[in-house]
mmCIF file of C-alpha atoms in Angstrom:
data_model
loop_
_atom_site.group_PDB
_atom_site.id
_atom_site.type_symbol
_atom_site.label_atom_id
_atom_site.label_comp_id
_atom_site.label_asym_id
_atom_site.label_seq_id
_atom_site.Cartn_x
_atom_site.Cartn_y
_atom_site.Cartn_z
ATOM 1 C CA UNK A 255 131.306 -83.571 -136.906
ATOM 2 C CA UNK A 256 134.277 -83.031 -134.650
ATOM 3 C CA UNK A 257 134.126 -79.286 -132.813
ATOM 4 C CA UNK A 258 136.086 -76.673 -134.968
ATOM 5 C CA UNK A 259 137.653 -73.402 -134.295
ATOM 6 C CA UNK A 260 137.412 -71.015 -136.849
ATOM 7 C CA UNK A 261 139.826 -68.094 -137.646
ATOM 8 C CA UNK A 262 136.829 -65.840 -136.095
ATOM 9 C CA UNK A 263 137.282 -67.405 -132.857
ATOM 10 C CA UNK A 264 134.330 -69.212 -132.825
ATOM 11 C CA UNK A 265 133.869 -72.569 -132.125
ATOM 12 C CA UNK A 266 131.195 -74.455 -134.227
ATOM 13 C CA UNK A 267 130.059 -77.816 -133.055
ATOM 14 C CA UNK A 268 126.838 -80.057 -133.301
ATOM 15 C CA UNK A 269 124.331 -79.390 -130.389
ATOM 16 C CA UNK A 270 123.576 -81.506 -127.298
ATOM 17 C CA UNK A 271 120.433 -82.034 -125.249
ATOM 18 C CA UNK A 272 122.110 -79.583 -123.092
ATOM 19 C CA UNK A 273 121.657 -77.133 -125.486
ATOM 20 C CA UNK A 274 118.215 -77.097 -125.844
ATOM 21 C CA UNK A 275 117.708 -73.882 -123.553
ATOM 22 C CA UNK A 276 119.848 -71.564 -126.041
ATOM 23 C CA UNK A 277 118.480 -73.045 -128.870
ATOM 24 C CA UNK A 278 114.870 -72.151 -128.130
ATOM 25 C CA UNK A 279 115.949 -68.552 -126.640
ATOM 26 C CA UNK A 280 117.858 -68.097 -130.379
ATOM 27 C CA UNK A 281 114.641 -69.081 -131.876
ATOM 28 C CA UNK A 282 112.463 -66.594 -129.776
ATOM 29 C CA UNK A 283 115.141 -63.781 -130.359
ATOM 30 C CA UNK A 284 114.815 -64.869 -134.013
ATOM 31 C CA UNK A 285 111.304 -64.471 -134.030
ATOM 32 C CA UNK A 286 111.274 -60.710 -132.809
ATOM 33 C CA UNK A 287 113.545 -59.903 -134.883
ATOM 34 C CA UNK A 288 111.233 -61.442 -137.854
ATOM 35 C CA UNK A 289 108.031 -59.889 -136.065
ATOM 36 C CA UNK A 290 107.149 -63.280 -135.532
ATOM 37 C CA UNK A 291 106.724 -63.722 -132.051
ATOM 38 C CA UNK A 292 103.532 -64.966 -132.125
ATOM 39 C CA UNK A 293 103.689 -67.407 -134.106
ATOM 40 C CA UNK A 294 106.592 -69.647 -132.087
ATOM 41 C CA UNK A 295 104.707 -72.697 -130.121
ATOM 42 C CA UNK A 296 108.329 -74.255 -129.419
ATOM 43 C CA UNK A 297 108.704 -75.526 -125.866
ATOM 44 C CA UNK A 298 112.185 -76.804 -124.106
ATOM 45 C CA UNK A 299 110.045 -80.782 -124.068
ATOM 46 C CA UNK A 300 109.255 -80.702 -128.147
ATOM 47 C CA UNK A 301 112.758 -79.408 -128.793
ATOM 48 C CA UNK A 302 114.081 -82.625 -127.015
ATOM 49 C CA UNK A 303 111.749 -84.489 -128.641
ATOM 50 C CA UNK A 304 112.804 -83.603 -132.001
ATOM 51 C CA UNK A 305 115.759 -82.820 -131.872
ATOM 52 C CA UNK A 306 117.135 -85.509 -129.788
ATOM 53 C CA UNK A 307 115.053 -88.649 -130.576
ATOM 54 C CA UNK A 308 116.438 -91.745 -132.184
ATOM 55 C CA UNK A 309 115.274 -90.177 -135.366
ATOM 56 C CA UNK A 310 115.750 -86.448 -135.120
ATOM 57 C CA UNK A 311 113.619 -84.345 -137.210
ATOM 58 C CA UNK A 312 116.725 -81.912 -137.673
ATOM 59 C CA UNK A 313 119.663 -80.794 -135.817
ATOM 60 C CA UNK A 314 121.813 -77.515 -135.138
ATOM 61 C CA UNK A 315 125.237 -76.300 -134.654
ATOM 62 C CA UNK A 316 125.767 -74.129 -132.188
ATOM 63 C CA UNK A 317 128.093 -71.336 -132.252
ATOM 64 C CA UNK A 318 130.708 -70.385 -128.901
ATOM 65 C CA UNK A 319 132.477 -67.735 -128.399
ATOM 66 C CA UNK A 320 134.494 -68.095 -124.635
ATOM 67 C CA UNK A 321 132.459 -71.604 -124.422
ATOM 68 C CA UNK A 322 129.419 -69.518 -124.711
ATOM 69 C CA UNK A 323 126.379 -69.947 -127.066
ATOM 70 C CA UNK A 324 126.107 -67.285 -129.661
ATOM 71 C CA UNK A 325 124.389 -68.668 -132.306
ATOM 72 C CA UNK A 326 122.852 -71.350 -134.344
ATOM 73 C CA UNK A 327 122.143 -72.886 -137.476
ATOM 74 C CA UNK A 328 118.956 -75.010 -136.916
ATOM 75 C CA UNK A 329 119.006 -77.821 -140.537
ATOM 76 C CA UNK A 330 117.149 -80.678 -141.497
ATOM 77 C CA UNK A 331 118.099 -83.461 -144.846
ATOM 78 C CA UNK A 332 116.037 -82.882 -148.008
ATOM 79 C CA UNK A 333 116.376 -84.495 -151.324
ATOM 80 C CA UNK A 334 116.924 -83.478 -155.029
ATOM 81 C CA UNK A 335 114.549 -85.396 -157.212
ATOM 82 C CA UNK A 336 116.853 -83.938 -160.356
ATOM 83 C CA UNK A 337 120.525 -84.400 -158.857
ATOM 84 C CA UNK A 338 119.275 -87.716 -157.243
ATOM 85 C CA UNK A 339 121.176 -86.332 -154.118
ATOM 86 C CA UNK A 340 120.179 -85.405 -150.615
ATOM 87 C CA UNK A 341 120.791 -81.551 -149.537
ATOM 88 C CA UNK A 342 120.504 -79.814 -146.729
ATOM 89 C CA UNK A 343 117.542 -76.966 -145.732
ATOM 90 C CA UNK A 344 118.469 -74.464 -143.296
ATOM 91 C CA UNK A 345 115.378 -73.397 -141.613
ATOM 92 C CA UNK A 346 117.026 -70.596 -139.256
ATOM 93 C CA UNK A 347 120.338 -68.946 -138.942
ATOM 94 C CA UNK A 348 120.723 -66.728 -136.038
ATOM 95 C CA UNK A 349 123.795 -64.689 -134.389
ATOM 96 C CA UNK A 350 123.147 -62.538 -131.385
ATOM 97 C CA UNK A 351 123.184 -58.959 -132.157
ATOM 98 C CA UNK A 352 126.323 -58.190 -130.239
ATOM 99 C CA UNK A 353 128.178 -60.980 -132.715
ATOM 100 C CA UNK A 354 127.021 -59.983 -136.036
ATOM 101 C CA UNK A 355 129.630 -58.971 -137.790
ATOM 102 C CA UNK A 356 132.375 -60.480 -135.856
ATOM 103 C CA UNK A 357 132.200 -63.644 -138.334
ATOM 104 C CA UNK A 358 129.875 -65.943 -136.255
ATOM 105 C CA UNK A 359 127.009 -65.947 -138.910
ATOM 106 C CA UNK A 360 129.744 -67.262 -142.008
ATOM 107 C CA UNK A 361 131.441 -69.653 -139.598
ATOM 108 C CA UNK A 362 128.293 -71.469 -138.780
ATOM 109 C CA UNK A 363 126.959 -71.419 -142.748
ATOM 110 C CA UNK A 364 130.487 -72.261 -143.839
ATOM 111 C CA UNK A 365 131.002 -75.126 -141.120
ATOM 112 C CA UNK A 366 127.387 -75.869 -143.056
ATOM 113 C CA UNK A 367 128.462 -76.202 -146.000
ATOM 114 C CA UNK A 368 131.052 -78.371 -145.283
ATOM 115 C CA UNK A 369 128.773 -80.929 -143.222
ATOM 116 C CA UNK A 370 126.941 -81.017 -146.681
ATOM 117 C CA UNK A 371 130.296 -81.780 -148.430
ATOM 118 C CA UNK A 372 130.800 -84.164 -146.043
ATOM 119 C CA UNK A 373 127.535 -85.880 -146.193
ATOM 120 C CA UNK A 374 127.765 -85.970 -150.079
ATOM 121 C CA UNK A 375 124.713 -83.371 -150.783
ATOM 122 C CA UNK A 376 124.093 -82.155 -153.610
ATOM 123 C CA UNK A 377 122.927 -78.278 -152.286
ATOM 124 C CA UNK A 378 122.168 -76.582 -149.362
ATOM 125 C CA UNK A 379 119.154 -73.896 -149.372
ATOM 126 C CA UNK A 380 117.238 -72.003 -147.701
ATOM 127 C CA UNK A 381 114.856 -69.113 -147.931
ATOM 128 C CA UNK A 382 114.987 -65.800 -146.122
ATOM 129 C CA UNK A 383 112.353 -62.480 -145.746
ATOM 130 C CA UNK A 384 112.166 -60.032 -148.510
ATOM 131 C CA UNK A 385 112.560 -57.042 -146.319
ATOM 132 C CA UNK A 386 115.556 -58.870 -144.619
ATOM 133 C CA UNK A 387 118.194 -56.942 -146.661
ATOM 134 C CA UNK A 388 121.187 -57.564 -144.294
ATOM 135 C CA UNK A 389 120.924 -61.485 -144.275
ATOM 136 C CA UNK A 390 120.052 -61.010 -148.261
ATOM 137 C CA UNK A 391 123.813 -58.809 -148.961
ATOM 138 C CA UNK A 392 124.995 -61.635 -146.460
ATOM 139 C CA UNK A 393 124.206 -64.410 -148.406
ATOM 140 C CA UNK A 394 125.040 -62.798 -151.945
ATOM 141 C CA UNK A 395 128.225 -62.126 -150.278
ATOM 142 C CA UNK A 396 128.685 -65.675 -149.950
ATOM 143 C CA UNK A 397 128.370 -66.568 -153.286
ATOM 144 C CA UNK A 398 124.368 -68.029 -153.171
ATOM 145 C CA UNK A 399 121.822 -66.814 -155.585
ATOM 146 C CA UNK A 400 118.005 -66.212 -155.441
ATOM 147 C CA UNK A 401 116.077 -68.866 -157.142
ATOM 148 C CA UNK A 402 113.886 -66.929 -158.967
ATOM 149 C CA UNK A 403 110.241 -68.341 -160.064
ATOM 150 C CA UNK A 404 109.813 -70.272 -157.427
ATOM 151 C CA UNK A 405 107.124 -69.308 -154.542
ATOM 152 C CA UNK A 406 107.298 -70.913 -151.573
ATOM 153 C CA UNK A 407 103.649 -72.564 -150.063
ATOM 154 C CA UNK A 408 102.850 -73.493 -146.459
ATOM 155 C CA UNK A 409 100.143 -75.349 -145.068
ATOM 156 C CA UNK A 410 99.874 -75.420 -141.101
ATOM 157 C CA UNK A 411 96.990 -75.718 -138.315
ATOM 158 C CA UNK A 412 94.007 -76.283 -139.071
ATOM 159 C CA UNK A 413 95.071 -75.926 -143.298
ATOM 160 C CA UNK A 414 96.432 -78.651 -142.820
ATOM 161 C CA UNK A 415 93.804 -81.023 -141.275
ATOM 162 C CA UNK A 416 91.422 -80.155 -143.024
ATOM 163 C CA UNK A 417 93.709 -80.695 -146.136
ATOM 164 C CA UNK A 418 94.508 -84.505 -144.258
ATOM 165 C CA UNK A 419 90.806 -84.779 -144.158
ATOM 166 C CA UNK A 420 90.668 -84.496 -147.806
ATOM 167 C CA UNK A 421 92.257 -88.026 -148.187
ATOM 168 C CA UNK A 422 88.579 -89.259 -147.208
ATOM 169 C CA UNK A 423 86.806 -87.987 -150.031
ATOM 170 C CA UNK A 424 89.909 -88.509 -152.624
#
């Protein structure tokens, strides 16, 4: 995806290794603001790793205002059993507080949307907090709907190998 310039101002274009410092301060400022704090593990080394492998585990586009990082959207593929499509997953959108509003946060989910266009997806998703009411009028406002029952489950930690464990006594 070639850089673009949106009529914000902004200028939304894939990340770099470079990068890697703003994108884990976005993700710690992200994790305040979701009274998460605690549970972020992310180091400048994994990022790399992941991000920036020969097979990345997901990628971001990072959002400039005067060649300055202001923001991120932080996505990985997924797939669509039903449509027989890949899609896109959004795991975190984030706009410094000084840019909300200012049409950062729309730029990089539009610019999104567009890369999923491009890539022939069938749907981009993503799930935000239930007390997050700003990103939740942000999102309606943008035309996407709450899928409604559906709960999302998580296994991490130890949850999880223990569950890998289970394979020995399947």
């Amino acid at each position: 995806m070639s850089p673009i310039t949106t009529t914000s101002g902004a200028v939304i274009r894939l990340a770099e290794p470079g990068d890697v410092p703003h994108i884990l301060r976005f993700i710690q400022e992200l994790a305040d603001y979701e009274k998460l704090s605690h549970e972020v593990v992310a180091t400048e080394a994994k990022l790399t790793e992941t991000l920036f492998s020969d097979q990345p585990a997901a990628e971001v586009l990072i959002a400039e205002r005067d060649g300055q990082p202001v923001g991120m959207a932080l996505f990985f593929p997924n797939y669509s059993t039903f449509l027989a499509q890949p899609g896109i997953h959004l795991e975190d959108l984030y706009v410094q507080p000084d840019q909300r509003g200012s049409g950062v946060g729309k730029a990089l989910i539009t610019s999104l949307a567009h890369l999923a266009v491009e890539r022939g997806c069938g749907r981009l998703e993503w799930m935000v907090l239930d007390w997050n009411e700003p990103a939740r009028q942000f999102y309606r406002s943008l035309g996407a709907s709450a899928l409604d029952g559906w709960l999302t489950k998580r296994v991490t930690g130890e949850s999880l190998h223990a569950m890998a464990r289970m394979l020995e006594r399947a």
